[in-house]
Short mmCIF file of C-alpha atoms and ligand atoms in Angstrom, two decimals:
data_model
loop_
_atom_site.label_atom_id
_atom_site.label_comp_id
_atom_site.label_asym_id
_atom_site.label_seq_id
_atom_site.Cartn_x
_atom_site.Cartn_y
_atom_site.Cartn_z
CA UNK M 10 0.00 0.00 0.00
CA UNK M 11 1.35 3.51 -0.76
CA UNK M 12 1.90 6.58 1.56
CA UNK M 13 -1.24 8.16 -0.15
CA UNK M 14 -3.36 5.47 0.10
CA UNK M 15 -2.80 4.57 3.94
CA UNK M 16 -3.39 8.39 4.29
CA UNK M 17 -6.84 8.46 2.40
CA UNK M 18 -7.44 4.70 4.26
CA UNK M 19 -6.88 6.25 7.81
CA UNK M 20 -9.03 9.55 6.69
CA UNK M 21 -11.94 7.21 5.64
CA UNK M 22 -11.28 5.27 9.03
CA UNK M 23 -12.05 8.90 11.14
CA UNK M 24 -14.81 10.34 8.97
CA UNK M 25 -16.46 6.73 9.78
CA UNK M 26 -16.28 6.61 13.46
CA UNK M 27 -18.60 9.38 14.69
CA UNK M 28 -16.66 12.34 16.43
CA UNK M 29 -17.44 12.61 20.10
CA UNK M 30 -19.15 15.64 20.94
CA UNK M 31 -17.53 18.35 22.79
CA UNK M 32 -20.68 17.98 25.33
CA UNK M 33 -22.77 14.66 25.14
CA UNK M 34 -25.81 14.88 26.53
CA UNK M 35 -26.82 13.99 29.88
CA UNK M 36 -29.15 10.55 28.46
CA UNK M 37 -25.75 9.72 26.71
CA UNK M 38 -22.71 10.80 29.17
CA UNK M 39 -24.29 9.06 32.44
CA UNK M 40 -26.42 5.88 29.72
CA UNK M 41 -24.57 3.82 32.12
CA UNK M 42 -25.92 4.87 35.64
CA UNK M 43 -29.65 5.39 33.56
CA UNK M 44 -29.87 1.68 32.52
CA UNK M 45 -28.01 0.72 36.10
CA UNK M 46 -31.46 2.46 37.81
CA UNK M 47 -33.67 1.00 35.38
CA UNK M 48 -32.59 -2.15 35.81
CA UNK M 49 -33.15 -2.29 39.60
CA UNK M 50 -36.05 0.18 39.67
CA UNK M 51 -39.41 -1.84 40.59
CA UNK M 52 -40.98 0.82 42.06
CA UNK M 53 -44.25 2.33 39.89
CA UNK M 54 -43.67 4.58 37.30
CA UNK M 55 -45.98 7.07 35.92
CA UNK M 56 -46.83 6.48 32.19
CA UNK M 57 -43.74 6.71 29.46
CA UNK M 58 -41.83 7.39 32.49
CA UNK M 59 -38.45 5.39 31.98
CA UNK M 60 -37.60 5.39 35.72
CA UNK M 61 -39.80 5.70 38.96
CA UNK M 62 -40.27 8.64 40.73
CA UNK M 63 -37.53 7.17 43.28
CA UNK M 64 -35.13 6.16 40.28
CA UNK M 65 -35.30 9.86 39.20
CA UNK M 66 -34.68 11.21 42.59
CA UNK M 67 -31.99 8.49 43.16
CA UNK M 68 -30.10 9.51 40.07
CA UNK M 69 -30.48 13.42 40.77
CA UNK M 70 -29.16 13.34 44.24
CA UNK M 71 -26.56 9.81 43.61
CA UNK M 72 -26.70 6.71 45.77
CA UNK M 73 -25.53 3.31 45.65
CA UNK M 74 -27.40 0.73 44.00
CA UNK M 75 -27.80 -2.84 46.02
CA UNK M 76 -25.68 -4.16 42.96
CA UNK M 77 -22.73 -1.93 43.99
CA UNK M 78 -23.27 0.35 41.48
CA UNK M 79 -22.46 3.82 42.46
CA UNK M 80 -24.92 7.12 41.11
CA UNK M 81 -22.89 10.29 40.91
CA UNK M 82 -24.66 13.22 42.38
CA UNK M 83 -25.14 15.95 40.24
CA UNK M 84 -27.48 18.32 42.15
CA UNK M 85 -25.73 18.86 45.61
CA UNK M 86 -28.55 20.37 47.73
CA UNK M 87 -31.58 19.89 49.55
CA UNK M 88 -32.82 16.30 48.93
CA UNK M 89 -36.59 17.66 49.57
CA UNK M 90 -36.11 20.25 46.67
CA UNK M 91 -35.28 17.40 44.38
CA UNK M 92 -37.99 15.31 45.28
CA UNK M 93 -40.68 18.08 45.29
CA UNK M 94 -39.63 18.61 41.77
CA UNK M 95 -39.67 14.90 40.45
CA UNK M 96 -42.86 14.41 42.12
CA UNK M 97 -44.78 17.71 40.50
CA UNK M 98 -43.52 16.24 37.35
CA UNK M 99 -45.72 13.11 37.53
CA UNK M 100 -48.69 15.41 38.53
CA UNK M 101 -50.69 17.45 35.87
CA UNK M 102 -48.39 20.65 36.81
CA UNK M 103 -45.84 21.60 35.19
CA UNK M 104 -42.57 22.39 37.41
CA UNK M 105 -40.81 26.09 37.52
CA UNK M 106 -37.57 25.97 38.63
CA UNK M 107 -36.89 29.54 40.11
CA UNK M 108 -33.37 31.18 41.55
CA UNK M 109 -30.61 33.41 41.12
CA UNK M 110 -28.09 33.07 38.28
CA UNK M 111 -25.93 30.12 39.15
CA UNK M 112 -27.78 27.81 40.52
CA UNK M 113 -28.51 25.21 38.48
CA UNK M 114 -32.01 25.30 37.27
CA UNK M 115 -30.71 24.30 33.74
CA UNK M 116 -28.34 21.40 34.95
CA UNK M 117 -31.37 20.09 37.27
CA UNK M 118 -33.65 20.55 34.31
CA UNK M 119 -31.43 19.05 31.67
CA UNK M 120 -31.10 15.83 34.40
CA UNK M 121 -34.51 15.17 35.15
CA UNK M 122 -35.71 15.22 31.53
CA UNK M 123 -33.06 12.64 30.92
CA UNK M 124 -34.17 10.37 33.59
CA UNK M 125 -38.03 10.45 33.05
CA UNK M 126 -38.09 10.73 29.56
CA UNK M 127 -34.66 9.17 28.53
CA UNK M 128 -34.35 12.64 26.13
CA UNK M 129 -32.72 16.46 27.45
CA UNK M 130 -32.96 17.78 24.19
CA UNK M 131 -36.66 19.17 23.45
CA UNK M 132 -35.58 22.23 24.61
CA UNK M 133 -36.92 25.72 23.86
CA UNK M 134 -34.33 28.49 24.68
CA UNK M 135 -36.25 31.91 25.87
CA UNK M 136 -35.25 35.06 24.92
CA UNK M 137 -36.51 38.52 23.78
CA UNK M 138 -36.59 37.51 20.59
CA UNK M 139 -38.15 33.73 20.81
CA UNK M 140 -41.62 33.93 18.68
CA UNK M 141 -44.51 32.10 19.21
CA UNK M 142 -43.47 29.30 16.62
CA UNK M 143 -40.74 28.23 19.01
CA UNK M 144 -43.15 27.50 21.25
CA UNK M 145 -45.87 25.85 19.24
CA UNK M 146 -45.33 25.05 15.15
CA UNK M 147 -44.10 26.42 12.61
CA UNK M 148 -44.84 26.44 8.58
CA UNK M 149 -42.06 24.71 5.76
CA UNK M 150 -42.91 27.82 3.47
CA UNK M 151 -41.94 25.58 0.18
CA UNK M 152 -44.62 23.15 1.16
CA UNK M 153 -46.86 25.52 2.62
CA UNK M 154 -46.80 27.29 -1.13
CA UNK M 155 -46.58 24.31 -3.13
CA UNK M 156 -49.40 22.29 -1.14
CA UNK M 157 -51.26 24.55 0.89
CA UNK M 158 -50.98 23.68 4.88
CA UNK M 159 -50.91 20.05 5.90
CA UNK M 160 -49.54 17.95 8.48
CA UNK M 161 -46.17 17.61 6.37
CA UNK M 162 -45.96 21.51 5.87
CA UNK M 163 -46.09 22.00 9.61
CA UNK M 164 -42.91 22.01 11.49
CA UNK M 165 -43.62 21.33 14.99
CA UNK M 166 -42.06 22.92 17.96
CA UNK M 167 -40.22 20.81 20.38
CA UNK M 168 -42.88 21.44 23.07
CA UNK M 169 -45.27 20.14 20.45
CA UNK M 170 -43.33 16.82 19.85
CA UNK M 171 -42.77 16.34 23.32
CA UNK M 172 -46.97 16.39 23.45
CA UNK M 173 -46.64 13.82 20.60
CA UNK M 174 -44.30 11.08 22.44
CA UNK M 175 -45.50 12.11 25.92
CA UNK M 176 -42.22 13.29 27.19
CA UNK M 177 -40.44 15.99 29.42
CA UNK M 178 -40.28 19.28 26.75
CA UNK M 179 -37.96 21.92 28.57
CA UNK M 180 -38.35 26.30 28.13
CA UNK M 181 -35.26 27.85 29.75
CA UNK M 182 -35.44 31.45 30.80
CA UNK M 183 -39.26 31.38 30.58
CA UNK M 184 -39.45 35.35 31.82
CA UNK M 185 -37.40 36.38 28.70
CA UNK M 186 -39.72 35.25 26.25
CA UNK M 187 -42.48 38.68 25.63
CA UNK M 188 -45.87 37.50 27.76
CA UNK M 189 -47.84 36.65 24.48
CA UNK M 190 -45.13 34.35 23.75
CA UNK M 191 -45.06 32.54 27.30
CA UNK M 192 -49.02 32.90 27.34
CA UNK M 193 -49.72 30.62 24.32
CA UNK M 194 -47.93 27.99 26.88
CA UNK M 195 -51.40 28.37 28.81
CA UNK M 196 -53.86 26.51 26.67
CA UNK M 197 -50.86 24.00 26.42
CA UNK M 198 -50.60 23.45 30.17
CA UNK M 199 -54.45 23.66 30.90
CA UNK M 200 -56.01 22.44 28.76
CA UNK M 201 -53.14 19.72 27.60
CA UNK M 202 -53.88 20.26 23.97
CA UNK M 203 -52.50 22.26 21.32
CA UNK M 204 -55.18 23.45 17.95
CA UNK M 205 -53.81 23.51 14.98
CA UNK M 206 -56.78 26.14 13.26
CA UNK M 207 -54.90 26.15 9.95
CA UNK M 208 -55.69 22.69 9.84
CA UNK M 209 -58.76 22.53 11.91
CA UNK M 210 -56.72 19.50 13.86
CA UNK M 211 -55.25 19.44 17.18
CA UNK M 212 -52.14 18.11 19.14
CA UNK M 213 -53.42 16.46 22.18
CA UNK M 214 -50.35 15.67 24.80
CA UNK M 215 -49.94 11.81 24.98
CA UNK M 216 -49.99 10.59 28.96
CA UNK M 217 -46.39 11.53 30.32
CA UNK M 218 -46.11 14.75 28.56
CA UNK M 219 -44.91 17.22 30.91
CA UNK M 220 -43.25 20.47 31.26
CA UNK M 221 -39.44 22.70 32.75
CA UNK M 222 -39.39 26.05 32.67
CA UNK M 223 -36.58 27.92 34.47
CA UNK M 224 -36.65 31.83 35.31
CA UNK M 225 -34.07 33.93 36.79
CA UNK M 226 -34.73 35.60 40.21
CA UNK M 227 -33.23 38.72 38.80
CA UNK M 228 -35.20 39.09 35.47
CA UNK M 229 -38.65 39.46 37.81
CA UNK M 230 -39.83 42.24 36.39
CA UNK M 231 -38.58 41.98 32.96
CA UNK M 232 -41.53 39.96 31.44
CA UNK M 233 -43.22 38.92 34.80
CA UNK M 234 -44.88 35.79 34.55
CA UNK M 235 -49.00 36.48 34.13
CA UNK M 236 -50.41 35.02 37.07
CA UNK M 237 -52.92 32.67 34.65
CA UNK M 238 -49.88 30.87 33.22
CA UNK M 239 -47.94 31.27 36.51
CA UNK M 240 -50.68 29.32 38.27
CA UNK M 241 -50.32 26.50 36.13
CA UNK M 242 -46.71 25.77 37.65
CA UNK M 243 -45.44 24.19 40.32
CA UNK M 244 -42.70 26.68 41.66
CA UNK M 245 -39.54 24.55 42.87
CA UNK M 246 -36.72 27.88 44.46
CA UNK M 247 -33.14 26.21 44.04
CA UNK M 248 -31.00 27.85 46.81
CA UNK M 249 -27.73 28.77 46.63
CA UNK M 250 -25.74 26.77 48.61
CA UNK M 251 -25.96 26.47 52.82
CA UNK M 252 -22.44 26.94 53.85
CA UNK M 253 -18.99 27.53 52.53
CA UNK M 254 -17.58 23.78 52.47
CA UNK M 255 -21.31 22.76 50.65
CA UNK M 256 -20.44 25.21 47.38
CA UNK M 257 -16.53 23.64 47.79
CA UNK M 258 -17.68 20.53 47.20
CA UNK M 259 -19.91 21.41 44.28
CA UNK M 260 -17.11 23.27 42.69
CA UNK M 261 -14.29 20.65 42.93
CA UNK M 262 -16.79 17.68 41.90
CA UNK M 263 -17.78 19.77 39.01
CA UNK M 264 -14.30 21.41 38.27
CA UNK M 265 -13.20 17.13 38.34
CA UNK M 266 -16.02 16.47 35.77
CA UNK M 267 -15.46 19.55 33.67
CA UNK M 268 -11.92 18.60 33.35
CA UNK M 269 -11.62 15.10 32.48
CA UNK M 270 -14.33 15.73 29.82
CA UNK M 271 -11.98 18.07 28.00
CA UNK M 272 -9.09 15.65 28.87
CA UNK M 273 -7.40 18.14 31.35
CA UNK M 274 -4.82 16.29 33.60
CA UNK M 275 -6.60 17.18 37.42
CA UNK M 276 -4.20 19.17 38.88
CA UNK M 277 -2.81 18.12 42.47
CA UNK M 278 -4.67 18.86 45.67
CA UNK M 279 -6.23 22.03 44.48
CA UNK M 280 -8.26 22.22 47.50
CA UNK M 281 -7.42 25.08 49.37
CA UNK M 282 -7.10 27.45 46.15
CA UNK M 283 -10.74 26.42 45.47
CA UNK M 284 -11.80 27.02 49.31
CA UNK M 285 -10.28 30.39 48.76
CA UNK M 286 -12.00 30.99 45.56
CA UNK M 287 -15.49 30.24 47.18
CA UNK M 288 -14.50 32.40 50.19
CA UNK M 289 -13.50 35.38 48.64
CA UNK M 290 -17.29 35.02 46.16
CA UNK M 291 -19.45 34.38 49.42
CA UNK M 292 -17.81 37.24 51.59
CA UNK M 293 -18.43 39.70 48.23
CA UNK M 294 -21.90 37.82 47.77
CA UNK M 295 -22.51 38.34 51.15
CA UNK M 296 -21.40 42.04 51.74
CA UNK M 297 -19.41 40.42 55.04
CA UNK M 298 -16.48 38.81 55.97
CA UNK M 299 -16.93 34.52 56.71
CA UNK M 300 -16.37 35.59 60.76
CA UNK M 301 -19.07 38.85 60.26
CA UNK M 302 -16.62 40.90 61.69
CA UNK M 303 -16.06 43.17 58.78
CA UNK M 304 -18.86 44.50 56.15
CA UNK M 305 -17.46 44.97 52.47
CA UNK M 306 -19.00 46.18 49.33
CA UNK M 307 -20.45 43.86 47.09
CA UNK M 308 -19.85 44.30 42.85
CA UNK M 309 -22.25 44.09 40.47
CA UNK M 310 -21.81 40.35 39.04
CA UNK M 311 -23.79 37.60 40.41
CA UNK M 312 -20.87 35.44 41.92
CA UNK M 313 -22.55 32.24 41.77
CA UNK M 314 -21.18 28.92 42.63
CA UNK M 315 -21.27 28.25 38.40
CA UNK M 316 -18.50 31.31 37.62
CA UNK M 317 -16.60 29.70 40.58
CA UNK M 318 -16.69 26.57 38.73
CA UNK M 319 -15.11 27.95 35.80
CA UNK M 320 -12.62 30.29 37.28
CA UNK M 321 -11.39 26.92 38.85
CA UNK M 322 -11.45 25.15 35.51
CA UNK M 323 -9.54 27.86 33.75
CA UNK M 324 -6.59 27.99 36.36
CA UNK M 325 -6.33 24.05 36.41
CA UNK M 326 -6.06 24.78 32.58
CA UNK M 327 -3.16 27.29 33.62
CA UNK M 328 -1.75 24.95 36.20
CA UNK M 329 -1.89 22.11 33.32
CA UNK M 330 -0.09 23.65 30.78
CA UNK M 331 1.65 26.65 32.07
CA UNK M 332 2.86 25.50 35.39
CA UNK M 333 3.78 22.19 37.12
CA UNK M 334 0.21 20.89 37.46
CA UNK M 335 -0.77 22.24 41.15
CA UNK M 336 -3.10 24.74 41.12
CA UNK M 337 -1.40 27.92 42.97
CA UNK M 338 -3.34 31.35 43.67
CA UNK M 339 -2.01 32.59 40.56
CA UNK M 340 -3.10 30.54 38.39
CA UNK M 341 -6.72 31.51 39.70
CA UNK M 342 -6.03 35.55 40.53
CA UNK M 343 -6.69 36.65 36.58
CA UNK M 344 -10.07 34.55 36.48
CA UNK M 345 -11.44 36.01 39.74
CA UNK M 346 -10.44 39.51 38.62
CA UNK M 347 -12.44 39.07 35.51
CA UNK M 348 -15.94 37.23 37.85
CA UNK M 349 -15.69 40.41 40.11
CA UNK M 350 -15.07 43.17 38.08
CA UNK M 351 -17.46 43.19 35.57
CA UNK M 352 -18.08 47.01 35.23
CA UNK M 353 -14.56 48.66 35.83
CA UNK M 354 -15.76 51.92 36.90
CA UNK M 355 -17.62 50.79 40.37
CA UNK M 356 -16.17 46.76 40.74
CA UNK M 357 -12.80 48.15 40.50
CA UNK M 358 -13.01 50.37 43.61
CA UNK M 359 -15.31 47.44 45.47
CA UNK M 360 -12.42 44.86 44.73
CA UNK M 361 -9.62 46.95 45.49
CA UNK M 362 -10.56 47.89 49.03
CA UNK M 363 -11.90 44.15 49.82
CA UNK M 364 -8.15 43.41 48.57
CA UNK M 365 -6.47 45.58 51.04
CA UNK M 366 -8.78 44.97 53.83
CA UNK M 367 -10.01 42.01 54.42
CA UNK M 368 -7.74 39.66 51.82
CA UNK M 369 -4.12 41.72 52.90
CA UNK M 370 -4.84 41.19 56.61
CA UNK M 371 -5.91 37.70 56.08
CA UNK M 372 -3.04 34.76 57.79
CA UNK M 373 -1.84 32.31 55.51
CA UNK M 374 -3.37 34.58 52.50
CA UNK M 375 0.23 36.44 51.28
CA UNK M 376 0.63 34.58 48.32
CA UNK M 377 -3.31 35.29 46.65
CA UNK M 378 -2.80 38.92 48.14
CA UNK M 379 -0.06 39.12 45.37
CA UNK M 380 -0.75 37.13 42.79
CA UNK M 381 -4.17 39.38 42.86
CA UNK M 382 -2.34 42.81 43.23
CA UNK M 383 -0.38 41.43 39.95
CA UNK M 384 -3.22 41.19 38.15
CA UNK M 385 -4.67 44.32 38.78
CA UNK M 386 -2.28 46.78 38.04
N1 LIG R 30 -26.07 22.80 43.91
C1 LIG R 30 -25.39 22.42 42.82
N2 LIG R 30 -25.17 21.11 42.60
C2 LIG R 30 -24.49 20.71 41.50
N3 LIG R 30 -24.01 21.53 40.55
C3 LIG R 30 -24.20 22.86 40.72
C4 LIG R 30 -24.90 23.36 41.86
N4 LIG R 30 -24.95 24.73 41.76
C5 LIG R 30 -24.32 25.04 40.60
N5 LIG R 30 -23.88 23.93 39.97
C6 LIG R 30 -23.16 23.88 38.70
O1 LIG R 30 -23.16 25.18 38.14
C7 LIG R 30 -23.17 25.10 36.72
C8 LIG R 30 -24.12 26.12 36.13
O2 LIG R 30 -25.41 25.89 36.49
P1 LIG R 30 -26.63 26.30 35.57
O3 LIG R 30 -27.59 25.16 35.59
O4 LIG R 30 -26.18 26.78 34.24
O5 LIG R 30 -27.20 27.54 36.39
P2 LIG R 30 -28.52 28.39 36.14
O6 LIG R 30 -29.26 27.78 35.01
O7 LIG R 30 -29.23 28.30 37.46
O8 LIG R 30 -28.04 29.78 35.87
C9 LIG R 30 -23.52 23.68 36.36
O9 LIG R 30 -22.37 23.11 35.79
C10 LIG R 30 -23.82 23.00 37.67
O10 LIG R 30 -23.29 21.74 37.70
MG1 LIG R 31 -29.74 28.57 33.18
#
């Protein structure tokens, strides 16, 4: 065989095998711990439901199976939050996942759609500009001129296939859709049906159809919910986390995740850098110090547990490739800079003093107090 051909063998060879995705989604990265539940799981379960009620709880919140297999957690918080969700799920309301930036509504909902309905993916993303269609169906305009409107001509949303198969559609950032927009939800969530006039048909949801929406705390106001659709919810508040060593443990079992799916070496005990990452967010969060001895100013960015999360992953990135693989306050300093200050004018002066009075003063802190005066000039 010649050089060439090997070459054009080997290309053939990668084009085959399907590239993995950069993020698989949650049905497919954790298909193992899914069929593991299943497979044990003789509890009831609602219609079209792949797992019980306890199955979906169990694989939200982690647990060992009586086969030894382990179930990772991936919410770390309140077991009664989780199970007040799962359980308005199998009820005719449809769940609302409410809280500040950060705390992950859109993880939780991405989970639980994977473990009742085996699927994360019917997904409607809300924004100013989402339009009705998005929400219920749209029109193939070549078909719609060439045959006039039928079923094939109609392009249904995802909410609308998820009333087709019975399964878990998701809205994110439900209060940033315009209220006519999140109000044509209504006749979907009451009435479980969605008319079709054009056609003088109608989508009826299939038993296990249900419904996640997630709304930020801090867009009330924006495109406040109407209190007709709003009724038809189940409200579920995710908290931020309890206490400081909670949110460290979220951060390095995350930051662990997050880095072996891009294939980044974990760098050595990075504990304490990350314990000083959530520290210094909290006590800015906050507007006090962790001992409530001294106030401080808070910035404007939200500081939430998920920017923590990646201003860990991007110093163990650092650490990885710049340094010798321990994560060190510098490697961290430029990344918290850039989740504090977020509007230079104001953050700068707020970060500045908490630098010089609370971090400076701190024992055992000498090394971040530098490594974070470097970075800010
Ligand atoms: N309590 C928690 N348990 C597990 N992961 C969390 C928790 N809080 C935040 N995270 C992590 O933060 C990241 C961002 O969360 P996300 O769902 O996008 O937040 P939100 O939608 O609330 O703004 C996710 O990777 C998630 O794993
Ligand atoms: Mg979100």
């Amino acid at each position: 065989m010649t050089d060439s051909r090997t070459a054009e063998a080997s290309e053939t060879a990668e084009v085959a095998a399907a590239p993995q995705a950069l993020r698989p989604h949650a049905e497919e990265s954790f298909a193992g711990e899914l069929r593991a539940l299943a497979a044990v799981d003789d509890r009831p379960r609602p219609e079209r439901w792949r797992l019980s009620p306890w199955a979906v709880a169990t694989y939200l919140l982690g647990g060992e199976l009586p086969d030894g297999t382990v179930i990772t957690p991936k919410y770390i918080g309140p077991r009664r939050v989780v199970e007040v969700a799962v359980a308005t799920l199998a009820t005719d309301r449809a769940l609302l996942l409410l809280g500040v930036p950060g705390t992950a509504k859109t993880w939780v909902s991405e989970h639980l759609a994977a473990a009742v309905s085996g699927d994360s993916t019917l997904l409607v993303q809300g924004t100013a500009g989402t339009a009705e269609d998005a929400v219920r169906y749209g029109w193939n305009y070549a078909r719609l001129l060439a045959e006039g409107p039928s079923r094939d001509a109609l392009v249904p949303s995802p909410v609308m296939r998820a009333m087709a198969r019975g399964a878990t559609a998701r809205v994110e950032e439900l209060t940033r859709m315009p209220a006519e927009v999140q109000d044509s939800l209504i006749t979907v969530l009451s009435e479980k049906t969605l008319p079709v006039p054009e056609l003088g048909e109608e989508q009826q949801a299939v038993r296990g159809f249900n419904l996640i929406a997630t709304a930020n705390d801090r867009d009330r106001g924006v495109n406040d919910l109407s209190s007709a659709l709003r009724r038809r919810f189940n409200t579920v508040v995710l908290p931020l986390p309890g206490t400081a060593e909670e949110e460290v443990g979220i951060v390095a079992r995350r930051v662990e995740q997050i880095g072996s799916s891009l294939g980044l070496p974990p760098a050595a005990d990075g504990t304490d850098e990350i314990r000083r990452v959530v520290t210094v967010f909290r006590e800015l969060r906050d507007g006090v110090t962790g001992d409530g001895r001294t106030k401080v100013k808070s910035p404007s960015g939200t500081l939430s547990t998920a920017e923590a999360i990646s201003v860990v992953t991007g110093g163990t990135a650092l650490a990885a490739h710049f340094g010798d693989g321990v994560l060190r306050a510098g490697d961290v300093a430029a990344g918290i800079l850039g989740a504090v200050v977020r509007d230079p004018a104001t953050d700068g002066v707020v970060w500045k003093e908490y630098l010089e009075t609370v971090v400076r003063e701190r024992d055992g802190w000498q090394d971040f107090y530098r490594a974070c005066r470097e970075v800010s000039g």
